[in-house]
């Protein structure tokens, strides 16, 4: 609390939490569950403090994305990739503008449901992003290659499934399919941003620290220059990072969220149906 | 027309009004939980208090700590005139909405199968 709140707020709010813990929570729930309650309350404070800055975090992430894309394309253009098609560049710019609009205008919740959706989406997005980071590290940097790749693929599978779960969670919490889709979108957006930045960093590590198993080799059996090696790896990582940002994050987040939301809605209906039949 | 208040904000303001001189974080939290009949996160109460203070509906001052709080200071809250006006408006709006409708509602549920 001292890290996330102002000193006077941390002082009074720590006191309130301690008082609640001692005067009612611990006597009612016992020491272990009271400790869990305390940790949960502190986590809630931290989340609220971070959620206020969600817009700034997203805009900072998007700015880093733009700088990474621009720097990588200008400094390390891959000669084997052919000329960049204008359509692709327009799509990338459009996607970033859309994300910028969402980050600026959609991060201020107007209703309790907006706030709940944003909170769930952020938590799921960070969780999915963390799983993607694990997967990317295992697939690209961990030695031996076979062992790392196996864990990496399994983590990727988990990360692919999680937007679906986030959609179920969102639909069950908000009681509507749209709520689940929105949770899936936020989860996809935030996890895509995290995965983009992680993969961009990994791409530069692969390009400039030789010896990692995930590095691409320009021409097997032929001589190649260090510059060719760097260009290929930076460009390859950039392609993967963009796929994470727009396709795996944005598009699949919404699709996974929507499918999960329908599933969640169905579960609610089945639950209601069984309640009705149990009642009659 | 004064500030528009949400249900949770009304609960917090009413708790402050009810507790009077004893309206500090923990007390308000307990009172709001009693009024809304559900568990409330301490962070949600404090975030709302902070927002209401920024909107000029309440004001606060620091008080002394007690042993149960390990000596941590309490922050006491009281309503400002704008807060009272906002509560009056919220009540008047609710009364207007319900004018002419008997309560509790009976026979208005449209059964679906």
Short mmCIF file of N, CA, C and O in Angstrom, two decimals, chain A residues 2 8-9 11-20 22-24 28-29 37 41 45 48, chain B residues 24-26 29-30 39 41-44 46 50 62 67-75:
data_model
loop_
_atom_site.label_atom_id
_atom_site.label_comp_id
_atom_site.label_asym_id
_atom_site.label_seq_id
_atom_site.Cartn_x
_atom_site.Cartn_y
_atom_site.Cartn_z
N UNK A 2 2.02 1.17 0.69
CA UNK A 2 2.91 2.33 0.72
C UNK A 2 3.46 2.63 -0.67
O UNK A 2 3.76 3.78 -0.99
N UNK A 8 -0.23 9.59 3.14
CA UNK A 8 -1.30 9.76 4.14
C UNK A 8 -2.44 8.78 3.91
O UNK A 8 -3.07 8.29 4.83
N UNK A 9 -2.69 8.45 2.61
CA UNK A 9 -3.73 7.46 2.31
C UNK A 9 -3.30 6.08 2.80
O UNK A 9 -4.09 5.34 3.38
N UNK A 11 -1.38 5.40 5.23
CA UNK A 11 -1.44 5.41 6.70
C UNK A 11 -2.88 5.12 7.19
O UNK A 11 -3.10 4.18 7.95
N UNK A 12 -3.84 5.89 6.68
CA UNK A 12 -5.21 5.73 7.19
C UNK A 12 -5.85 4.44 6.68
O UNK A 12 -6.57 3.76 7.42
N UNK A 13 -5.56 4.06 5.44
CA UNK A 13 -6.23 2.88 4.87
C UNK A 13 -5.64 1.59 5.44
O UNK A 13 -6.35 0.60 5.62
N UNK A 14 -4.34 1.60 5.77
CA UNK A 14 -3.76 0.45 6.47
C UNK A 14 -4.45 0.28 7.83
O UNK A 14 -4.78 -0.84 8.24
N UNK A 15 -4.66 1.40 8.50
CA UNK A 15 -5.34 1.37 9.80
C UNK A 15 -6.74 0.79 9.69
O UNK A 15 -7.15 -0.05 10.49
N UNK A 16 -7.49 1.24 8.66
CA UNK A 16 -8.86 0.73 8.47
C UNK A 16 -8.86 -0.77 8.21
O UNK A 16 -9.69 -1.50 8.75
N UNK A 17 -7.91 -1.21 7.39
CA UNK A 17 -7.84 -2.66 7.09
C UNK A 17 -7.49 -3.46 8.35
O UNK A 17 -8.10 -4.50 8.61
N UNK A 18 -6.51 -2.96 9.10
CA UNK A 18 -6.11 -3.66 10.34
C UNK A 18 -7.28 -3.75 11.31
O UNK A 18 -7.53 -4.80 11.92
N UNK A 19 -8.01 -2.64 11.44
CA UNK A 19 -9.13 -2.61 12.36
C UNK A 19 -10.22 -3.60 11.94
O UNK A 19 -10.74 -4.36 12.77
N UNK A 20 -10.51 -3.61 10.63
CA UNK A 20 -11.54 -4.55 10.14
C UNK A 20 -11.07 -5.98 10.37
O UNK A 20 -11.85 -6.84 10.80
N UNK A 22 -9.07 -7.15 12.64
CA UNK A 22 -9.05 -7.55 14.05
C UNK A 22 -10.43 -7.55 14.69
O UNK A 22 -10.71 -8.42 15.51
N UNK A 23 -11.28 -6.56 14.30
CA UNK A 23 -12.56 -6.48 15.04
C UNK A 23 -13.65 -7.39 14.48
O UNK A 23 -14.57 -7.75 15.19
N UNK A 24 -13.55 -7.77 13.21
CA UNK A 24 -14.65 -8.64 12.74
C UNK A 24 -14.19 -9.79 11.85
O UNK A 24 -14.73 -10.88 11.95
N UNK A 28 -14.52 -13.88 12.96
CA UNK A 28 -15.59 -14.56 12.22
C UNK A 28 -15.07 -15.67 11.32
O UNK A 28 -15.68 -16.71 11.19
N UNK A 29 -13.91 -15.44 10.68
CA UNK A 29 -13.45 -16.38 9.66
C UNK A 29 -12.27 -17.23 10.09
O UNK A 29 -11.89 -18.16 9.39
N UNK A 37 -8.33 -12.85 3.25
CA UNK A 37 -9.15 -11.64 3.06
C UNK A 37 -8.25 -10.41 2.99
O UNK A 37 -8.41 -9.57 2.11
N UNK A 41 -7.84 -7.82 -0.06
CA UNK A 41 -8.14 -6.39 0.05
C UNK A 41 -6.97 -5.55 -0.47
O UNK A 41 -7.17 -4.57 -1.20
N UNK A 45 -6.76 -2.87 -3.65
CA UNK A 45 -6.21 -1.50 -3.66
C UNK A 45 -5.23 -1.34 -4.81
O UNK A 45 -5.25 -0.34 -5.53
N UNK A 48 -6.98 -1.21 -8.13
CA UNK A 48 -7.66 0.08 -8.36
C UNK A 48 -6.65 1.17 -8.70
O UNK A 48 -6.89 1.98 -9.58
N UNK B 24 -15.50 7.55 9.96
CA UNK B 24 -14.15 7.36 9.41
C UNK B 24 -14.18 6.05 8.61
O UNK B 24 -15.18 5.32 8.64
N UNK B 25 -13.10 5.77 7.88
CA UNK B 25 -13.07 4.67 6.90
C UNK B 25 -13.73 3.37 7.34
O UNK B 25 -14.68 2.90 6.71
N UNK B 26 -13.26 2.80 8.45
CA UNK B 26 -13.77 1.50 8.88
C UNK B 26 -15.25 1.57 9.27
O UNK B 26 -16.03 0.68 8.93
N UNK B 29 -17.36 1.80 6.22
CA UNK B 29 -17.39 0.50 5.52
C UNK B 29 -18.44 -0.42 6.16
O UNK B 29 -19.24 -1.06 5.47
N UNK B 30 -18.43 -0.46 7.49
CA UNK B 30 -19.37 -1.33 8.21
C UNK B 30 -20.82 -0.88 7.96
O UNK B 30 -21.69 -1.69 7.68
N UNK B 39 -20.93 -7.86 1.24
CA UNK B 39 -19.54 -7.51 1.55
C UNK B 39 -19.03 -6.47 0.57
O UNK B 39 -19.27 -6.57 -0.63
N UNK B 41 -15.56 -4.24 -0.69
CA UNK B 41 -14.10 -4.15 -0.61
C UNK B 41 -13.72 -2.78 -0.03
O UNK B 41 -14.32 -1.76 -0.39
N UNK B 42 -12.74 -2.82 0.88
CA UNK B 42 -12.30 -1.56 1.50
C UNK B 42 -11.83 -0.58 0.43
O UNK B 42 -12.07 0.63 0.53
N UNK B 43 -11.17 -1.10 -0.60
CA UNK B 43 -10.67 -0.23 -1.68
C UNK B 43 -11.79 0.51 -2.38
O UNK B 43 -11.63 1.66 -2.79
N UNK B 44 -12.95 -0.17 -2.52
CA UNK B 44 -14.09 0.47 -3.21
C UNK B 44 -14.62 1.65 -2.38
O UNK B 44 -14.95 2.71 -2.93
N UNK B 46 -12.89 3.44 -0.15
CA UNK B 46 -11.92 4.54 -0.16
C UNK B 46 -11.88 5.26 -1.51
O UNK B 46 -11.74 6.48 -1.54
N UNK B 50 -12.76 9.18 -1.93
CA UNK B 50 -11.82 10.09 -2.58
C UNK B 50 -12.51 10.87 -3.70
O UNK B 50 -12.35 12.08 -3.84
N UNK B 62 -7.69 14.52 9.38
CA UNK B 62 -7.01 13.39 10.03
C UNK B 62 -7.26 13.42 11.53
O UNK B 62 -7.31 14.49 12.14
N UNK B 67 -5.18 1.69 19.47
CA UNK B 67 -4.34 0.47 19.54
C UNK B 67 -4.76 -0.61 18.55
O UNK B 67 -3.91 -1.29 17.99
N UNK B 68 -6.06 -0.76 18.32
CA UNK B 68 -6.51 -1.83 17.40
C UNK B 68 -6.01 -1.57 15.97
O UNK B 68 -5.89 -2.48 15.17
N UNK B 69 -5.69 -0.32 15.67
CA UNK B 69 -5.15 0.04 14.35
C UNK B 69 -3.65 0.16 14.38
O UNK B 69 -3.04 0.72 13.46
N UNK B 70 -3.01 -0.31 15.43
CA UNK B 70 -1.55 -0.15 15.61
C UNK B 70 -1.17 1.33 15.55
O UNK B 70 -0.08 1.67 15.05
N UNK B 71 -2.05 2.19 16.00
CA UNK B 71 -1.74 3.62 16.05
C UNK B 71 -1.88 4.35 14.73
O UNK B 71 -1.63 5.56 14.65
N UNK B 72 -2.30 3.64 13.67
CA UNK B 72 -2.46 4.33 12.37
C UNK B 72 -3.60 5.35 12.47
O UNK B 72 -4.66 5.05 13.03
N UNK B 73 -3.38 6.52 11.89
CA UNK B 73 -4.35 7.61 12.00
C UNK B 73 -5.68 7.25 11.32
O UNK B 73 -5.72 6.45 10.39
N UNK B 74 -6.76 7.87 11.85
CA UNK B 74 -8.07 7.72 11.19
C UNK B 74 -8.32 8.96 10.34
O UNK B 74 -7.86 10.04 10.69
N UNK B 75 -9.07 8.79 9.25
CA UNK B 75 -9.49 9.96 8.47
C UNK B 75 -11.01 10.10 8.63
O UNK B 75 -11.75 9.19 8.26
#
